[in-house]
């Protein structure tokens, strides 16, 4: 059974899942336009799968920011799989590539995109540099959790960036949730203390905490995040339950460097990759997962409130290869009808 057919069968008769799959297809259009056209040109150029074909495919994947280590692993797997399945015709290779990319991403993990909700109050710490869409992500997460029936509160812990508190306040009003804040320049840990105490007393389900992201002074950032951690965990043992790192997909390999830095200063449990719809290098998702072993939990596929989607490796890979996989399935169906 082809990759496309497996995906269709998995989400058949589930309108929400089918809608989400379409969001991936639309959100990855920029990556796919360049990526798929190159793959199609390659398939047209080489009728048979040989070493020259593999070398050019490797270059295309690298240009999409899939990442060197991931590409090397993928190429080794592809050579083995093509030989095992005796794939001769290049027109059948996209489905094999798709399946291998999903396998590389999932790598023995199960439901790694799930948020670690706990009984009582779940505390989520959002980290990331200025300009990556951190505050917008907090607003969209609050909207998602509220729609799931949870009560949500926000904590304005980025007290140093001008306008950060006001921006979070605007989002809280838009979503319809409360925000705990102090004046600009206040101690972030003091804000977190107030927020946790308030969330506990009101019986809130989820507290999402904004933080500063000044990478220019890593020591200060580390000290600040450690202090925030201590305050939260003192009030709620085991919290924060998630530390989500917001990264801007349009920055490509720079996002990878940011992820490495934040991994050094705090225990990042998951990544929210913003603005995936705005880049032609959407392969960065695979590079981050394979090199840093940090799961991507959400991806930004557009500007609408519900365009922040839980990450799904199969939908993502379908988004990368949509037209090619659709065509493969069409040819397979035509062959079956003969």
Coordinates of C-alpha atoms in Angstrom, one line a residue:
X1 CA 0.0 0.0 0.0
X2 CA 1.4 3.4 -0.9
X3 CA 2.2 6.1 1.6
X4 CA -0.6 8.3 0.3
X5 CA -3.2 5.5 0.6
X6 CA -2.1 4.7 4.2
X7 CA -2.5 8.4 5.1
X8 CA -6.0 8.6 3.5
X9 CA -7.1 5.4 5.3
X10 CA -5.7 6.6 8.6
X11 CA -7.8 9.8 8.5
X12 CA -10.8 8.6 6.5
X13 CA -14.2 9.7 7.9
X14 CA -12.5 12.1 10.3
X15 CA -13.4 15.6 9.1
X16 CA -11.1 17.4 11.7
X17 CA -8.1 15.2 10.7
X18 CA -8.8 15.8 6.9
X19 CA -9.0 19.5 7.5
X20 CA -5.7 19.5 9.4
X21 CA -4.1 17.5 6.6
X22 CA -5.2 20.2 4.1
X23 CA -3.7 22.9 6.4
X24 CA -0.4 21.1 6.1
X25 CA -0.7 20.9 2.4
X26 CA -1.5 24.7 2.2
X27 CA 1.0 25.7 4.8
X28 CA 3.9 23.9 3.2
X29 CA 3.1 25.2 -0.3
X30 CA 6.2 27.5 -0.4
X31 CA 8.6 24.6 0.4
X32 CA 6.7 22.3 -1.9
X33 CA 6.8 24.6 -4.9
X34 CA 10.6 24.6 -5.0
X35 CA 11.1 21.2 -3.5
X36 CA 8.5 19.3 -5.6
X37 CA 9.4 21.0 -8.8
X38 CA 13.0 19.9 -8.3
X39 CA 12.0 16.3 -7.5
X40 CA 9.7 16.2 -10.5
X41 CA 12.5 17.5 -12.8
X42 CA 14.8 14.9 -11.3
X43 CA 12.2 12.1 -11.9
X44 CA 11.8 13.4 -15.5
X45 CA 15.6 13.5 -16.0
X46 CA 16.3 10.0 -14.7
X47 CA 14.0 7.2 -15.7
X48 CA 15.9 4.7 -13.6
X49 CA 17.0 4.9 -10.0
X50 CA 20.9 4.9 -10.1
X51 CA 23.7 6.6 -8.2
X52 CA 23.5 9.8 -10.2
X53 CA 19.8 10.0 -9.3
X54 CA 20.7 9.6 -5.6
X55 CA 23.4 12.2 -5.7
X56 CA 21.1 14.9 -7.2
X57 CA 18.3 13.9 -4.8
X58 CA 20.7 14.4 -1.9
X59 CA 21.5 17.9 -3.1
X60 CA 17.8 18.8 -3.3
X61 CA 17.1 17.6 0.3
X62 CA 20.1 19.6 1.6
X63 CA 18.8 22.8 -0.1
X64 CA 15.4 22.3 1.7
X65 CA 17.3 22.4 5.0
X66 CA 16.6 18.8 5.9
X67 CA 20.0 18.8 7.5
X68 CA 23.2 16.9 6.6
X69 CA 22.9 14.1 9.2
X70 CA 19.3 13.5 8.3
X71 CA 20.0 13.4 4.5
X72 CA 22.9 11.0 4.9
X73 CA 20.8 8.6 7.0
X74 CA 17.9 9.0 4.6
X75 CA 20.1 8.3 1.5
X76 CA 21.5 5.1 3.2
X77 CA 17.9 3.9 4.0
X78 CA 16.7 4.8 0.5
X79 CA 19.5 2.8 -1.2
X80 CA 18.7 -0.2 0.9
X81 CA 14.9 0.1 0.4
X82 CA 15.1 0.6 -3.3
X83 CA 17.3 -2.4 -3.6
X84 CA 15.1 -4.5 -1.3
X85 CA 11.9 -3.6 -3.1
X86 CA 13.6 -3.7 -6.5
X87 CA 12.4 -0.2 -7.4
X88 CA 13.6 0.5 -10.9
X89 CA 11.4 3.3 -12.0
X90 CA 12.0 6.8 -10.5
X91 CA 8.2 7.6 -10.7
X92 CA 7.7 5.3 -7.7
X93 CA 10.4 6.7 -5.5
X94 CA 8.5 9.6 -3.8
X95 CA 6.4 7.2 -1.8
X96 CA 9.5 5.4 -0.6
X97 CA 11.1 8.8 0.4
X98 CA 8.0 9.8 2.3
X99 CA 7.8 6.6 4.3
X100 CA 11.5 6.8 5.2
X101 CA 11.3 10.5 6.3
X102 CA 8.4 9.6 8.6
X103 CA 10.4 6.7 10.0
X104 CA 13.4 8.9 10.7
X105 CA 11.3 11.5 12.4
X106 CA 9.3 9.1 14.6
X107 CA 12.4 6.9 15.4
X108 CA 10.7 4.7 17.9
X109 CA 8.9 7.5 19.7
X110 CA 5.1 7.4 20.4
X111 CA 2.9 10.4 20.4
X112 CA 5.8 12.7 21.0
X113 CA 3.8 15.8 20.0
X114 CA 1.4 15.4 22.9
X115 CA 1.5 18.1 25.6
X116 CA 2.2 16.7 29.0
X117 CA -1.1 17.7 30.8
X118 CA -1.3 16.7 34.4
X119 CA -4.1 16.6 36.9
X120 CA -4.6 20.0 38.5
X121 CA -2.6 22.8 37.2
X122 CA -0.4 22.3 34.1
X123 CA 2.4 24.9 33.8
X124 CA 3.9 25.6 30.4
X125 CA 7.0 27.8 30.1
X126 CA 7.5 29.4 26.7
X127 CA 11.1 30.4 25.7
X128 CA 12.6 31.9 22.6
X129 CA 14.3 35.0 21.2
X130 CA 12.5 38.2 20.4
X131 CA 10.8 38.2 17.0
X132 CA 10.1 34.5 16.5
X133 CA 6.4 34.8 17.3
X134 CA 6.6 33.7 20.9
X135 CA 3.8 35.9 22.2
X136 CA 1.5 35.1 19.2
X137 CA 2.2 31.4 19.8
X138 CA 1.1 31.8 23.5
X139 CA -2.1 33.4 22.3
X140 CA -2.8 30.6 19.8
X141 CA -2.0 27.9 22.3
X142 CA -4.4 29.6 24.8
X143 CA -7.1 29.6 22.1
X144 CA -6.6 25.9 21.3
X145 CA -6.6 24.8 25.0
X146 CA -9.7 26.9 25.7
X147 CA -11.5 25.4 22.8
X148 CA -10.6 22.0 24.3
X149 CA -12.6 22.9 27.4
X150 CA -9.7 23.9 29.6
X151 CA -9.4 27.1 31.7
X152 CA -6.3 29.0 30.8
X153 CA -4.3 31.8 32.4
X154 CA -1.2 33.7 31.0
X155 CA 1.8 35.1 32.9
X156 CA 3.6 38.1 31.4
X157 CA 7.2 37.1 32.4
X158 CA 9.0 39.0 29.6
X159 CA 9.2 42.2 31.6
X160 CA 12.2 43.7 29.8
X161 CA 11.2 43.9 26.2
X162 CA 9.3 47.1 25.5
X163 CA 5.7 46.3 24.7
X164 CA 5.9 42.6 25.5
X165 CA 3.4 42.9 28.5
X166 CA 1.0 45.0 26.4
X167 CA 1.2 42.5 23.5
X168 CA 0.4 39.6 25.8
X169 CA -2.5 41.6 27.3
X170 CA -4.0 42.2 23.8
X171 CA -3.8 38.4 23.1
X172 CA -5.5 37.6 26.5
X173 CA -8.4 39.9 25.6
X174 CA -8.6 38.4 22.1
X175 CA -8.8 34.9 23.4
X176 CA -10.8 35.7 26.5
X177 CA -8.4 34.5 29.2
X178 CA -6.8 36.3 32.3
X179 CA -3.2 37.5 32.3
X180 CA -1.1 38.1 35.4
X181 CA 1.3 41.0 34.9
X182 CA 3.4 43.6 36.7
X183 CA 5.1 46.8 35.6
X184 CA 7.8 46.8 32.9
X185 CA 11.2 45.9 34.4
X186 CA 9.7 43.8 37.3
X187 CA 11.4 40.6 38.4
X188 CA 10.1 37.8 36.1
X189 CA 10.3 35.3 39.0
X190 CA 8.0 37.5 41.1
X191 CA 5.5 37.6 38.2
X192 CA 5.6 33.8 38.0
X193 CA 5.1 33.5 41.8
X194 CA 2.0 35.7 41.6
X195 CA 0.7 33.8 38.5
X196 CA 1.1 30.3 40.0
X197 CA -0.5 31.3 43.3
X198 CA -3.4 33.0 41.4
X199 CA -3.9 30.0 39.0
X200 CA -3.9 27.6 41.9
X201 CA -6.4 29.6 43.9
X202 CA -8.8 29.9 40.9
X203 CA -8.5 26.2 39.9
X204 CA -7.1 27.0 36.5
X205 CA -6.2 24.0 34.2
X206 CA -3.3 25.5 32.2
X207 CA -0.9 28.4 33.0
X208 CA 1.2 29.5 30.0
X209 CA 4.2 31.6 31.1
X210 CA 6.0 34.1 28.8
X211 CA 9.8 34.6 29.4
X212 CA 12.5 36.9 28.1
X213 CA 14.9 35.6 25.4
X214 CA 18.0 37.7 25.5
X215 CA 20.6 35.4 23.9
X216 CA 23.3 38.1 23.9
X217 CA 24.0 37.3 27.5
X218 CA 23.6 33.5 27.9
X219 CA 24.7 33.6 31.6
X220 CA 22.0 36.1 32.6
X221 CA 19.4 34.1 30.6
X222 CA 20.4 30.9 32.3
X223 CA 20.2 32.5 35.7
X224 CA 16.9 34.1 35.0
X225 CA 15.3 30.8 33.7
X226 CA 16.7 28.8 36.6
X227 CA 15.2 31.3 39.0
X228 CA 11.8 31.1 37.3
X229 CA 12.1 27.3 37.4
X230 CA 12.8 27.3 41.1
X231 CA 9.9 29.6 41.9
X232 CA 7.4 27.5 39.9
X233 CA 8.6 24.1 41.1
X234 CA 8.6 25.3 44.8
X235 CA 4.9 26.1 44.4
X236 CA 4.1 23.0 42.2
X237 CA 6.5 20.1 42.5
X238 CA 7.3 18.7 39.0
X239 CA 6.5 22.0 37.3
X240 CA 7.0 23.4 34.7
X241 CA 5.5 20.4 32.9
X242 CA 6.5 21.6 29.5
X243 CA 9.3 24.0 28.3
X244 CA 8.4 24.9 24.8
X245 CA 10.9 26.7 22.6
X246 CA 9.5 28.9 19.8
X247 CA 11.6 29.0 16.7
X248 CA 11.1 30.9 13.4
X249 CA 11.2 28.4 10.5
X250 CA 12.1 31.2 8.1
X251 CA 15.5 31.5 9.7
X252 CA 16.6 28.0 8.7
X253 CA 19.9 26.9 10.2
X254 CA 19.9 29.9 12.5
X255 CA 16.8 28.3 14.2
X256 CA 19.0 25.2 14.8
X257 CA 21.6 27.3 16.5
X258 CA 19.0 28.9 18.7
X259 CA 17.7 25.5 19.6
X260 CA 21.2 24.3 20.6
X261 CA 21.7 27.4 22.8
X262 CA 18.4 27.1 24.6
X263 CA 19.0 23.4 25.1
X264 CA 22.2 24.3 26.9
X265 CA 20.5 26.8 29.3
X266 CA 17.2 25.1 30.0
X267 CA 15.5 21.7 29.7
X268 CA 13.5 22.2 26.5
X269 CA 10.8 19.5 26.2
X270 CA 9.4 20.5 22.8
X271 CA 9.6 23.0 19.9
X272 CA 6.9 25.2 18.4
X273 CA 8.1 26.0 14.8
X274 CA 6.4 29.2 13.8
X275 CA 6.0 30.7 10.3
X276 CA 6.5 27.3 8.5
X277 CA 4.1 28.6 5.8
X278 CA 6.5 31.5 5.1
X279 CA 9.6 29.5 4.2
X280 CA 10.9 27.5 1.2
X281 CA 13.1 25.5 3.6
X282 CA 10.5 23.5 5.6
X283 CA 12.9 20.6 5.9
X284 CA 14.2 22.2 9.0
X285 CA 11.6 20.2 11.0
X286 CA 13.5 17.0 10.3
X287 CA 16.9 18.5 10.9
X288 CA 15.9 19.7 14.4
X289 CA 14.3 16.4 15.4
X290 CA 17.1 14.2 14.1
X291 CA 20.1 16.3 15.4
X292 CA 18.8 17.7 18.7
X293 CA 16.4 14.9 19.6
X294 CA 13.8 17.5 20.7
X295 CA 10.2 16.8 19.4
X296 CA 8.4 19.4 17.4
X297 CA 5.1 19.7 19.2
X298 CA 3.3 22.4 17.1
X299 CA 3.9 24.1 13.8
X300 CA 2.6 27.5 12.5
X301 CA 0.9 27.0 9.1
X302 CA -0.7 30.4 8.7
X303 CA -1.8 33.6 10.5
X304 CA -5.3 32.5 11.6
X305 CA -6.0 31.5 15.2
X306 CA -6.4 27.8 14.4
X307 CA -3.4 27.6 12.0
X308 CA -1.1 26.6 14.9
X309 CA -1.4 22.8 14.5
X310 CA -0.1 19.9 16.6
X311 CA 2.8 18.4 14.7
X312 CA 2.1 15.1 12.8
X313 CA 5.0 13.6 10.9
X314 CA 2.8 11.9 8.3
X315 CA 0.8 15.0 7.5
X316 CA 4.0 17.0 7.4
X317 CA 5.6 14.7 4.9
X318 CA 2.4 14.6 2.8
X319 CA 2.6 18.4 2.8
X320 CA 6.1 18.2 1.4
X321 CA 5.2 15.8 -1.4
X322 CA 1.5 16.3 -1.9
X323 CA 1.3 16.6 -5.7
X324 CA 3.8 13.8 -6.4
X325 CA 2.0 11.4 -3.9
X326 CA -1.4 12.3 -5.4
X327 CA 0.0 11.5 -8.9
X328 CA 1.5 8.2 -7.7
X329 CA -1.9 7.2 -6.1
X330 CA -3.7 8.1 -9.3
X331 CA -1.4 5.9 -11.4
X332 CA -1.8 3.1 -8.9
X333 CA -5.6 3.4 -9.0
X334 CA -5.5 3.4 -12.8
X335 CA -3.3 0.3 -12.9
X336 CA -5.7 -1.5 -10.4
X337 CA -8.7 -0.7 -12.7
X338 CA -7.2 -2.3 -15.7

